[in-house]
Short mmCIF file of C-alpha atoms in Angstrom, two decimals:
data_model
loop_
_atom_site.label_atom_id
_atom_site.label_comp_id
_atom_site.label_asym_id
_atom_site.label_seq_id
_atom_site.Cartn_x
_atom_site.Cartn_y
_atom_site.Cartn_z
CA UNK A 235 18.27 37.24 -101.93
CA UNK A 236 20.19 33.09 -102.27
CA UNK A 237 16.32 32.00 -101.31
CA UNK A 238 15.14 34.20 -104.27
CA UNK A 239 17.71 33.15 -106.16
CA UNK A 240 17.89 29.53 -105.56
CA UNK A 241 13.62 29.22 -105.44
CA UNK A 242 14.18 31.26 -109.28
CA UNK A 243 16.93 28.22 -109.99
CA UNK A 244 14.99 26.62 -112.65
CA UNK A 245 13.85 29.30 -114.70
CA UNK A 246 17.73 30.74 -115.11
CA UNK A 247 20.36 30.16 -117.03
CA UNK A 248 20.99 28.43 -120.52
CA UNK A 249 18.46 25.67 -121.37
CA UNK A 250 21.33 23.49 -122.20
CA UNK A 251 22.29 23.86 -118.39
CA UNK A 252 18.62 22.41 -117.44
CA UNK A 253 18.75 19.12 -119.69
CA UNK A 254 22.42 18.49 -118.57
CA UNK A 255 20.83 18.66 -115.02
CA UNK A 256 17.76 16.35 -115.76
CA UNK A 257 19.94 14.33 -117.80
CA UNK A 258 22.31 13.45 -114.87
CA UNK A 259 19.28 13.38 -112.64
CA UNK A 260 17.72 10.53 -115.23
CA UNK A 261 21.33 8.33 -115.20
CA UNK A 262 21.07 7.93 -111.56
CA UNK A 263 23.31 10.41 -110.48
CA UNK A 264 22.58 11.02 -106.87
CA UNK A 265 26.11 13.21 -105.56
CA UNK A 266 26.68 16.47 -107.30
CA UNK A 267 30.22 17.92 -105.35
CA UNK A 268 31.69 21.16 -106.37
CA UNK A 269 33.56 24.05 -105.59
CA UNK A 270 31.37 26.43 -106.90
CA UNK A 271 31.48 27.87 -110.56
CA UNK A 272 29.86 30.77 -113.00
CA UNK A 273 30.20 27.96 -115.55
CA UNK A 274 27.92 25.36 -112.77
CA UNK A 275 25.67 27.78 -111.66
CA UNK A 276 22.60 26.57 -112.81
CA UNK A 277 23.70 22.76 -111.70
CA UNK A 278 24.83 23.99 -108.10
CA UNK A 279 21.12 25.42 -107.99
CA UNK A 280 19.29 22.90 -109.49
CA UNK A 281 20.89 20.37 -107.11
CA UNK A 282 20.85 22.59 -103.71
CA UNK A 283 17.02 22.70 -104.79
CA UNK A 284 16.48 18.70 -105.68
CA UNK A 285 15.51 17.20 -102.24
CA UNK A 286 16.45 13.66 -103.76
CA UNK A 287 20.18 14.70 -104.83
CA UNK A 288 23.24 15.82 -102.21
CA UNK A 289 24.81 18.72 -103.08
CA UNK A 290 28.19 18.54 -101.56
CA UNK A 291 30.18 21.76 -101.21
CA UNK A 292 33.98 20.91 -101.74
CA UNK A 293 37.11 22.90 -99.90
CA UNK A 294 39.24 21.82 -102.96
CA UNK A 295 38.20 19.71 -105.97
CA UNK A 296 40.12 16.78 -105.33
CA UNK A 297 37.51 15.48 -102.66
CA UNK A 298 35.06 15.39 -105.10
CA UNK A 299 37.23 13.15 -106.95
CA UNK A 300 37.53 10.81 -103.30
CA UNK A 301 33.76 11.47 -102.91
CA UNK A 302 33.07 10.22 -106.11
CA UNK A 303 34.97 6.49 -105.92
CA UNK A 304 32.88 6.14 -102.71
CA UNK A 305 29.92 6.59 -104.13
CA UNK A 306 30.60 3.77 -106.50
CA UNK A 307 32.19 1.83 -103.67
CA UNK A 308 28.28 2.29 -102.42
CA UNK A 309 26.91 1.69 -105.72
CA UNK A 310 25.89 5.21 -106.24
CA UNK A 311 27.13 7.81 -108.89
CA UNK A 312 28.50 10.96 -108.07
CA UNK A 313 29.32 13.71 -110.85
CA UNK A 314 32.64 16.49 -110.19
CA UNK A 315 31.47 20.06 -111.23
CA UNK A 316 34.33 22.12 -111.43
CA UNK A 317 36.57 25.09 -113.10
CA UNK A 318 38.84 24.02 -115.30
CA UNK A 319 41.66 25.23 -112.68
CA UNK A 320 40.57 22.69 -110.25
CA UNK A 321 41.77 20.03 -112.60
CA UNK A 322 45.35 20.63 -111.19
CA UNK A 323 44.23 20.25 -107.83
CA UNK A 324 43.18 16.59 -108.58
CA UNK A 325 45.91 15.04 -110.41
CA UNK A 326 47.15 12.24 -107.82
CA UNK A 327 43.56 11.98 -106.43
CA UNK A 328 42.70 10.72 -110.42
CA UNK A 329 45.30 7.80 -109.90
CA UNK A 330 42.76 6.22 -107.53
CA UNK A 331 39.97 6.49 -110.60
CA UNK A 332 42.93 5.31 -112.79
CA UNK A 333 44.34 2.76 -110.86
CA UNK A 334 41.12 1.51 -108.85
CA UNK A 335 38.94 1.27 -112.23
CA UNK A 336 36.53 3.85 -110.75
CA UNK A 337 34.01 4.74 -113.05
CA UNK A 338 34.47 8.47 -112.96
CA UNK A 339 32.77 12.01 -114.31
CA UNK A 340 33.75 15.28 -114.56
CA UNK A 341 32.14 18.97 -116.31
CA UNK A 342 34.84 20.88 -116.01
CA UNK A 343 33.97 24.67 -117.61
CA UNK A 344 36.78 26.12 -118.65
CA UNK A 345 38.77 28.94 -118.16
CA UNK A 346 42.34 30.23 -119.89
CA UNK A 347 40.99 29.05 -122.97
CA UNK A 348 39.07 31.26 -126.25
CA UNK A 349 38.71 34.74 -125.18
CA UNK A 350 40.22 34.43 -121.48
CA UNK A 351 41.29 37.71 -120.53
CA UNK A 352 42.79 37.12 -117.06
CA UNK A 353 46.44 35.98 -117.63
CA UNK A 354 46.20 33.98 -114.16
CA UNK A 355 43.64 31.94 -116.12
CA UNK A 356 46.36 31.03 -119.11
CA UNK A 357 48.19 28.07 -117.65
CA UNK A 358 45.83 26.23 -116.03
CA UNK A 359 43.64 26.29 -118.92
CA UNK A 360 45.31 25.34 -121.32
CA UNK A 361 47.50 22.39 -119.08
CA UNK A 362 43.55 21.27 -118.52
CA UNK A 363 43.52 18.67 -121.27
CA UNK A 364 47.12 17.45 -121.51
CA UNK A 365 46.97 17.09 -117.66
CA UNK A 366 43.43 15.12 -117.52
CA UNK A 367 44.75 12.74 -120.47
CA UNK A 368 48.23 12.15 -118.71
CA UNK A 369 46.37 10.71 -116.01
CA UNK A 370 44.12 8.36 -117.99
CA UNK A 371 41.07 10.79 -118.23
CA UNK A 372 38.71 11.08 -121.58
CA UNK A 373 38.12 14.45 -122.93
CA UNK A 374 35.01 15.61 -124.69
CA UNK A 375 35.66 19.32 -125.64
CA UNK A 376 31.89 21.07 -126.27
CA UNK A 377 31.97 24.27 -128.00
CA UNK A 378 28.12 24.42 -129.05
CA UNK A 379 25.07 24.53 -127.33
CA UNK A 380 23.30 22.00 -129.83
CA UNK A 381 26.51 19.07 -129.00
CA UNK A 382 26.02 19.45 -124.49
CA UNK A 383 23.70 16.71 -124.53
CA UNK A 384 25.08 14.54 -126.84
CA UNK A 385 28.59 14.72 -125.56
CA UNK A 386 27.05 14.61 -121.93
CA UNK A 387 25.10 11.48 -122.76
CA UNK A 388 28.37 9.95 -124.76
CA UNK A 389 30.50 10.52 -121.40
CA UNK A 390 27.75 8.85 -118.79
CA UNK A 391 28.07 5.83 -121.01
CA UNK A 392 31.46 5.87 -120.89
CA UNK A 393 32.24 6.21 -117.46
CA UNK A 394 28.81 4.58 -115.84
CA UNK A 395 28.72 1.34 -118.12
CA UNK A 396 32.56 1.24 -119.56
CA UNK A 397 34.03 2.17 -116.17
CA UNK A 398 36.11 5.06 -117.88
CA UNK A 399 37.24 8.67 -116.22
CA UNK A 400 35.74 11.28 -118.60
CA UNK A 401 36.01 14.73 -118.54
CA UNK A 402 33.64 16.84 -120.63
CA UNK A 403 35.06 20.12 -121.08
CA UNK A 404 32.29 22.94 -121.42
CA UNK A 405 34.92 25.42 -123.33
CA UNK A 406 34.56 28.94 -123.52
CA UNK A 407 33.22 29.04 -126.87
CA UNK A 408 30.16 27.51 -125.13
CA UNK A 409 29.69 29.51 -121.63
CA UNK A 410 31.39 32.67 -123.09
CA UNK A 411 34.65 34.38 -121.33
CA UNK A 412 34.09 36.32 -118.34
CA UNK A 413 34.18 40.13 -119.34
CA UNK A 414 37.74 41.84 -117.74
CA UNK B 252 63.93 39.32 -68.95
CA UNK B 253 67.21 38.04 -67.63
CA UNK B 254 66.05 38.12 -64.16
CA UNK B 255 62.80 35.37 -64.88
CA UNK B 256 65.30 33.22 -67.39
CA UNK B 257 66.93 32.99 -64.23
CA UNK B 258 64.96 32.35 -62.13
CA UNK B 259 63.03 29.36 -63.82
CA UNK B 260 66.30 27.45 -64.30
CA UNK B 261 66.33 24.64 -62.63
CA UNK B 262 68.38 21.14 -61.88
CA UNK B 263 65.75 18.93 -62.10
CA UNK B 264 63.49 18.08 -65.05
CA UNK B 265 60.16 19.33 -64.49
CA UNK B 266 57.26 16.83 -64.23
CA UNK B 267 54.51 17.44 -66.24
CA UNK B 268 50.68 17.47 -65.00
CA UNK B 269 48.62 15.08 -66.88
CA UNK B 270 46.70 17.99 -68.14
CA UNK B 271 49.60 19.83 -69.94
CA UNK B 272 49.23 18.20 -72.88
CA UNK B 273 48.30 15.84 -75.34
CA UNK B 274 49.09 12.10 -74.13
CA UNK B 275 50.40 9.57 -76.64
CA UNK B 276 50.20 6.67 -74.66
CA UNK B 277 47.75 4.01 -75.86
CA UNK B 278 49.54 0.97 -77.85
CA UNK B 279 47.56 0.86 -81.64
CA UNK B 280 47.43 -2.89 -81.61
CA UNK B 281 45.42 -2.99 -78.74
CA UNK B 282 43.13 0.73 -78.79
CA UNK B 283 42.39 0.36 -82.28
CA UNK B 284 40.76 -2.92 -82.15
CA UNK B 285 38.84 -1.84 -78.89
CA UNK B 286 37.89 1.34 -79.71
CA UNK B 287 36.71 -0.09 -83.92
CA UNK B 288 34.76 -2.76 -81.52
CA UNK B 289 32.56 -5.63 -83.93
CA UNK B 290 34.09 -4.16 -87.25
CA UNK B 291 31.10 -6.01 -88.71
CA UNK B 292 28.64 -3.16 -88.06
CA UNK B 293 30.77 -0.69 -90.59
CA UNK B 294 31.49 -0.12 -93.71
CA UNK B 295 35.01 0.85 -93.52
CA UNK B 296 37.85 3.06 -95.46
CA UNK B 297 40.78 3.45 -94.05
CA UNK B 298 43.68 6.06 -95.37
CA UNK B 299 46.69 4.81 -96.53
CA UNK B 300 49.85 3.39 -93.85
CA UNK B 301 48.98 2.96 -90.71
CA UNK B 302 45.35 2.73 -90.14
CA UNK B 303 45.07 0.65 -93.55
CA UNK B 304 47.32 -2.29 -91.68
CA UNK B 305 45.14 -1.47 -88.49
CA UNK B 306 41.77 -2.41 -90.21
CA UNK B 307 43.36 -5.37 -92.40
CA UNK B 308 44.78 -7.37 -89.46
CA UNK B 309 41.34 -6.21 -87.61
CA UNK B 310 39.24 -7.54 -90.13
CA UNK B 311 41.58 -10.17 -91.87
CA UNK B 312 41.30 -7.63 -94.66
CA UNK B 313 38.06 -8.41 -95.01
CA UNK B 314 35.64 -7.49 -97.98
CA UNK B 315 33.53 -4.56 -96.22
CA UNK B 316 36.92 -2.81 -95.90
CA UNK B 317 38.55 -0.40 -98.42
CA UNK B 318 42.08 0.79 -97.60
CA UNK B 319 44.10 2.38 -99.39
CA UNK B 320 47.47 2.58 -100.10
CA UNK B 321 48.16 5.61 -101.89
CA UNK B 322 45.55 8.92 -102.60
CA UNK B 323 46.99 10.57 -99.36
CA UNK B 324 43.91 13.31 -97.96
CA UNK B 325 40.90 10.74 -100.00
CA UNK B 326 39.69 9.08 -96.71
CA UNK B 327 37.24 10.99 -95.25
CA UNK B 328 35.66 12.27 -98.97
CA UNK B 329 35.58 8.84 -100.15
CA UNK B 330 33.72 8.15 -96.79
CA UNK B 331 31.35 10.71 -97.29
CA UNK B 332 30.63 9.61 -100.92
CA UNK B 333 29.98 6.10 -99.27
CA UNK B 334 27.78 7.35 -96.57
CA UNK B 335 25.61 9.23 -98.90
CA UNK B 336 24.59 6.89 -101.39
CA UNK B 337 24.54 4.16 -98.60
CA UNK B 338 22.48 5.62 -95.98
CA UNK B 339 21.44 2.39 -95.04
CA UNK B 340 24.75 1.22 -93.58
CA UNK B 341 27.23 2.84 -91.00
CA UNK B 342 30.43 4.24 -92.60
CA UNK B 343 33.69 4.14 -90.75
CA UNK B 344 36.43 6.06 -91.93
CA UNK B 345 39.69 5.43 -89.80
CA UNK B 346 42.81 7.41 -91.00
CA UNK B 347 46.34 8.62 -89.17
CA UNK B 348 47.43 12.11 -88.65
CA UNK B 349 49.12 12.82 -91.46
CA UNK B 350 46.67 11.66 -94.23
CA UNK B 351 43.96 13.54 -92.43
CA UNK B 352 46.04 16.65 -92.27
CA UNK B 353 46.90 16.40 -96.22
CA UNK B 354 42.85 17.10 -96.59
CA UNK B 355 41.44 18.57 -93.45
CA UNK B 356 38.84 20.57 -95.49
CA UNK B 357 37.08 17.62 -95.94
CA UNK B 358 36.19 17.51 -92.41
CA UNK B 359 34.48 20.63 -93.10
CA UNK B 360 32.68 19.45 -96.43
CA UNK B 361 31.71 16.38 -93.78
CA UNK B 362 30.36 18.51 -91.41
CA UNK B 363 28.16 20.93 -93.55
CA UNK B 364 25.88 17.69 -94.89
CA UNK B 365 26.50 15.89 -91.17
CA UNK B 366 25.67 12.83 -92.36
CA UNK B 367 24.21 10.31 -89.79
CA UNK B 368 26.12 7.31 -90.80
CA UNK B 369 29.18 8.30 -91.21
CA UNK B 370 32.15 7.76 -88.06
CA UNK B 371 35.58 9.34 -88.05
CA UNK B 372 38.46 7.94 -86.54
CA UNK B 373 41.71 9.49 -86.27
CA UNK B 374 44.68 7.54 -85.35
CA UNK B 375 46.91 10.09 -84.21
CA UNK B 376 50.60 8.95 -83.15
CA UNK B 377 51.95 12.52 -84.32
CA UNK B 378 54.25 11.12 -86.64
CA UNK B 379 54.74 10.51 -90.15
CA UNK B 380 55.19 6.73 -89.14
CA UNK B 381 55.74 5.43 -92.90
CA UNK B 382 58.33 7.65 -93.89
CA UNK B 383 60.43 6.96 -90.96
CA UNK B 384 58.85 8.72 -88.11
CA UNK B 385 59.22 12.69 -89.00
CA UNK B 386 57.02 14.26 -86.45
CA UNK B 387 54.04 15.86 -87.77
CA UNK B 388 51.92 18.75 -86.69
CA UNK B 389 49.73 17.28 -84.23
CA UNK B 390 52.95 16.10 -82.06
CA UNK B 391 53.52 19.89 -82.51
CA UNK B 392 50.81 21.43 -81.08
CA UNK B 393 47.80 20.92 -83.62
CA UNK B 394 44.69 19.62 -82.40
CA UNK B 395 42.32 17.48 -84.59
CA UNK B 396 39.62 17.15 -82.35
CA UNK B 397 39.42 20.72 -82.50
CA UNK B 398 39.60 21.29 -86.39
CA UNK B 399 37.01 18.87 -86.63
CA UNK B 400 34.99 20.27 -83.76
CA UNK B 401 35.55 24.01 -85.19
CA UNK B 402 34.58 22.65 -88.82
CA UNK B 403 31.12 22.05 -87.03
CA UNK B 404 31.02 18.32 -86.40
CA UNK B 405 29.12 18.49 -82.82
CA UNK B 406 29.70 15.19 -81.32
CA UNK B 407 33.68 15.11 -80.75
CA UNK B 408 35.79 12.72 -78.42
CA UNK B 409 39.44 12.82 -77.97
CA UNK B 410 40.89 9.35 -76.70
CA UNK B 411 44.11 9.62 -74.37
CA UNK B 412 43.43 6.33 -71.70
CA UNK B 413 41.94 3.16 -72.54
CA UNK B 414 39.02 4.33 -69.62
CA UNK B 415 38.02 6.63 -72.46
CA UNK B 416 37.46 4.08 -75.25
CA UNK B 417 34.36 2.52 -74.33
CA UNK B 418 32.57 5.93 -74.59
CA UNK B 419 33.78 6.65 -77.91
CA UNK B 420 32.88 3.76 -79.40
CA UNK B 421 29.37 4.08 -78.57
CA UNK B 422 29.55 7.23 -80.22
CA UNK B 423 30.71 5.88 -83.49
CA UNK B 424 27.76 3.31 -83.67
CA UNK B 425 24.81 5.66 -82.16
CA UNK B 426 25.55 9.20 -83.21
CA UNK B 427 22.59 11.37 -84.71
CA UNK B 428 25.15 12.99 -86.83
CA UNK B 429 28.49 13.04 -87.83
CA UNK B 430 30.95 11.69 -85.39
CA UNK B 431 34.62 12.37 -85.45
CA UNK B 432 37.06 10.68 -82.59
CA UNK B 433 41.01 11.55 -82.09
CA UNK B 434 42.99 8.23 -80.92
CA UNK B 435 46.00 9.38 -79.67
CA UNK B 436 48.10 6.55 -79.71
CA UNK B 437 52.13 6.03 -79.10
CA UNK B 438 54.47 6.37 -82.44
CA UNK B 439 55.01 2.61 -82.53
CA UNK B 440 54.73 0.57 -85.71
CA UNK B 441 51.20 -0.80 -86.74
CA UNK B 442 50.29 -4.76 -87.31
CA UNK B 443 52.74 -6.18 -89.56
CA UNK B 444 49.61 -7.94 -92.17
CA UNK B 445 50.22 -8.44 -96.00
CA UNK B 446 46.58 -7.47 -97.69
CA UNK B 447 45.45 -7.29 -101.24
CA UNK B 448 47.29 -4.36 -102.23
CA UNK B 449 45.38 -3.68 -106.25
CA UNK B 450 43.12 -1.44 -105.53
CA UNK B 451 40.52 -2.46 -108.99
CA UNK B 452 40.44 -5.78 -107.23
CA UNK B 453 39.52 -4.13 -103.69
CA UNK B 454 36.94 -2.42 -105.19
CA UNK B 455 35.55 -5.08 -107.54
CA UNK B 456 34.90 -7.33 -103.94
CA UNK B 457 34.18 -4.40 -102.11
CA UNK B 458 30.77 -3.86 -104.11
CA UNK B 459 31.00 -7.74 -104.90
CA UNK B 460 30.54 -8.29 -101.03
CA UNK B 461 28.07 -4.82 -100.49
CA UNK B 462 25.54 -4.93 -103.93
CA UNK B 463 26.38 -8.86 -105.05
CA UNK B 464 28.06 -7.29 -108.63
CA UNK B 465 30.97 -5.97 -109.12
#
């Protein structure tokens, strides 16, 4: 059934999923970490199925933030998939992006945010952006299909030739709530 | 009851078989630097404290060498992130007890890729020797060498006795897969060294020194 689902990788999912995919693929982005996601599925797939990327299965999100900076230390690029509660699992881990100048990206799809109906979604959600911006981290909130690639291609810029942390936030609005 | 707490009273202090437990006897300043061997062939991180002051009187903080001091738990992911986009080069990660222990799930997320290049080190003096020596959980009865092992890293060595070193520093250097060693060590201070301590200037020679940009 995973080897059906995985080998059927590239045919599900949104299409926006797909071009964020080959557009991280196309920046050089070699290391995709994550604890794994509704909102990454088709990412987690694509990458488990790309023999030329590493798809790193996390135990908490903060070593993706760790396995990240050593990718640049290596002169690679990594990218953080995770849920938008993850984000409070990495807040000292972001003071080595902040204070080290690592160039650093994150899709965080979010949860606790329009339409969440779990209430142990609420705070985490929406502490997501204040939290990420306390430490130094650049938000780009995407609520339509049509604006993924755009704010996806805006945010490798940012952190791959300015050196910035950015955090694109793939809201609800976009990848729907999950149905309680 | 009564009867055996009776019975196993005794005057004298018990001495214990060399086998009853784990030894903390090695002296840092001298395993480390045996066991690390020509620090040359890595590309090192080292956690924060201890093992940081280890591998910057070791290498005269050299530029192949990123330690930190602060991101407690980001060793060994930060290693792996190296080791994967530098497959090239051999990746050392040397950490203490405690930082390891703050993120031992990324022994597991090591394990599961098993990357060939990549050598863990564990200095384990089973204290929190920064904070003032609070004794952590290894001094306590925790095993590393057998998280790591059970997390599915196959080659493991735990270093007691400086007869033991030589061994496991082949297997940092020649390992087919991941390699994880435990260096128990006593709880005594590590090299007093004063090292670049901005960590945007480590990292700007770090990939100065590896890619020739920063």
């Amino acid at each position: 059934m995973a080897a059906k689902k995985a080998k059927n990788a590239q045919a599900d999912g949104p299409r926006w999923a797909h071009e964020l995919y080959d557009l991280l693929r196309e920046n050089g982005v070699t290391q995709f970490a994550y604890v794994p996601d509704a909102g990454h599925k088709v990412l987690i797939n694509r990458s488990l199925d790309d023999p030329d990327a590493h798809s790193v299965r996390l135990t908490t999100e903060e070593e993706g933030v760790a396995l990240c900076a050593g990718a640049d230390l290596g002169g690679g690029r990594a990218v953080l998939l995770m849920q938008s509660s993850g984000v409070g699992n990495c807040i000292n881990f972001l003071s080595l992006v902040k204070g080290a100048q690592f160039p650093f990206l994150t899709l965080v799809s979010m949860r606790g945010d329009f339409g969440e109906g779990n209430p142990w979604q609420m705070p985490m959600g929406q502490a997501t952006q204040p939290v990420l911006e306390a430490m130094g981290v650049v938000c780009i909130r995407v609520e339509r299909p049509e604006d993924v690639i755009p704010s996806a291609t805006a945010g490798i810029t940012m952190a791959f030739k300015s050196g910035q942390p950015v955090a694109i936030l793939l809201t609800q609005k976009l990848i729907g709530a999950k149905k309680f | 009851m009564p009867k055996a707490k009776a019975k196993t009273k005794t005057k004298t202090k018990p001495t214990r078989a060399p086998s009853a437990g784990p030894r903390f006897e090695l002296d840092r300043l001298d395993a480390v630097p045996a066991l690390v061997g020509d620090h040359r062939d890595f590309l090192i991180v080292a956690g924060l404290a201890g093992t940081a002051r280890d591998i910057a009187a070791l290498t005269d903080d050299g530029r192949h060498t990123y330690a930190m001091a602060g991101a407690m738990g980001a060793a060994t992911a930060m290693g792996l992130g190296l080791a994967l986009a530098r497959p090239d080069r051999r990746v050392l990660v040397i950490t203490g007890d405690g930082e390891l222990l703050m993120n031992v799930g990324s022994l597991a997320t090591a394990a599961v890729l098993n990357p060939p290049n990549l050598s863990i080190v564990c200095v384990d003096n089973g204290y929190y020797g920064e904070t003032g020596y609070q004794q952590s959980h290894t001094s306590l009865g925790v095993d590393l060498e057998r998280i790591a092992a059970g997390s599915g890293i196959a080659a493991t060595r735990t270093v007691e006795t400086a007869d033991q070193i030589e061994d496991a520093s082949r297997l940092l250097r020649e390992g087919n897969g991941t390699s994880f060693v435990l260096l128990r060590v006593k709880p005594t201070d590590p090299p007093a060294i004063r090292r670049i301590m901005d960590p945007a200037a480590c990292r700007v020679r770090f990939r100065e020194n590896l890619l020739g940009h920063p």
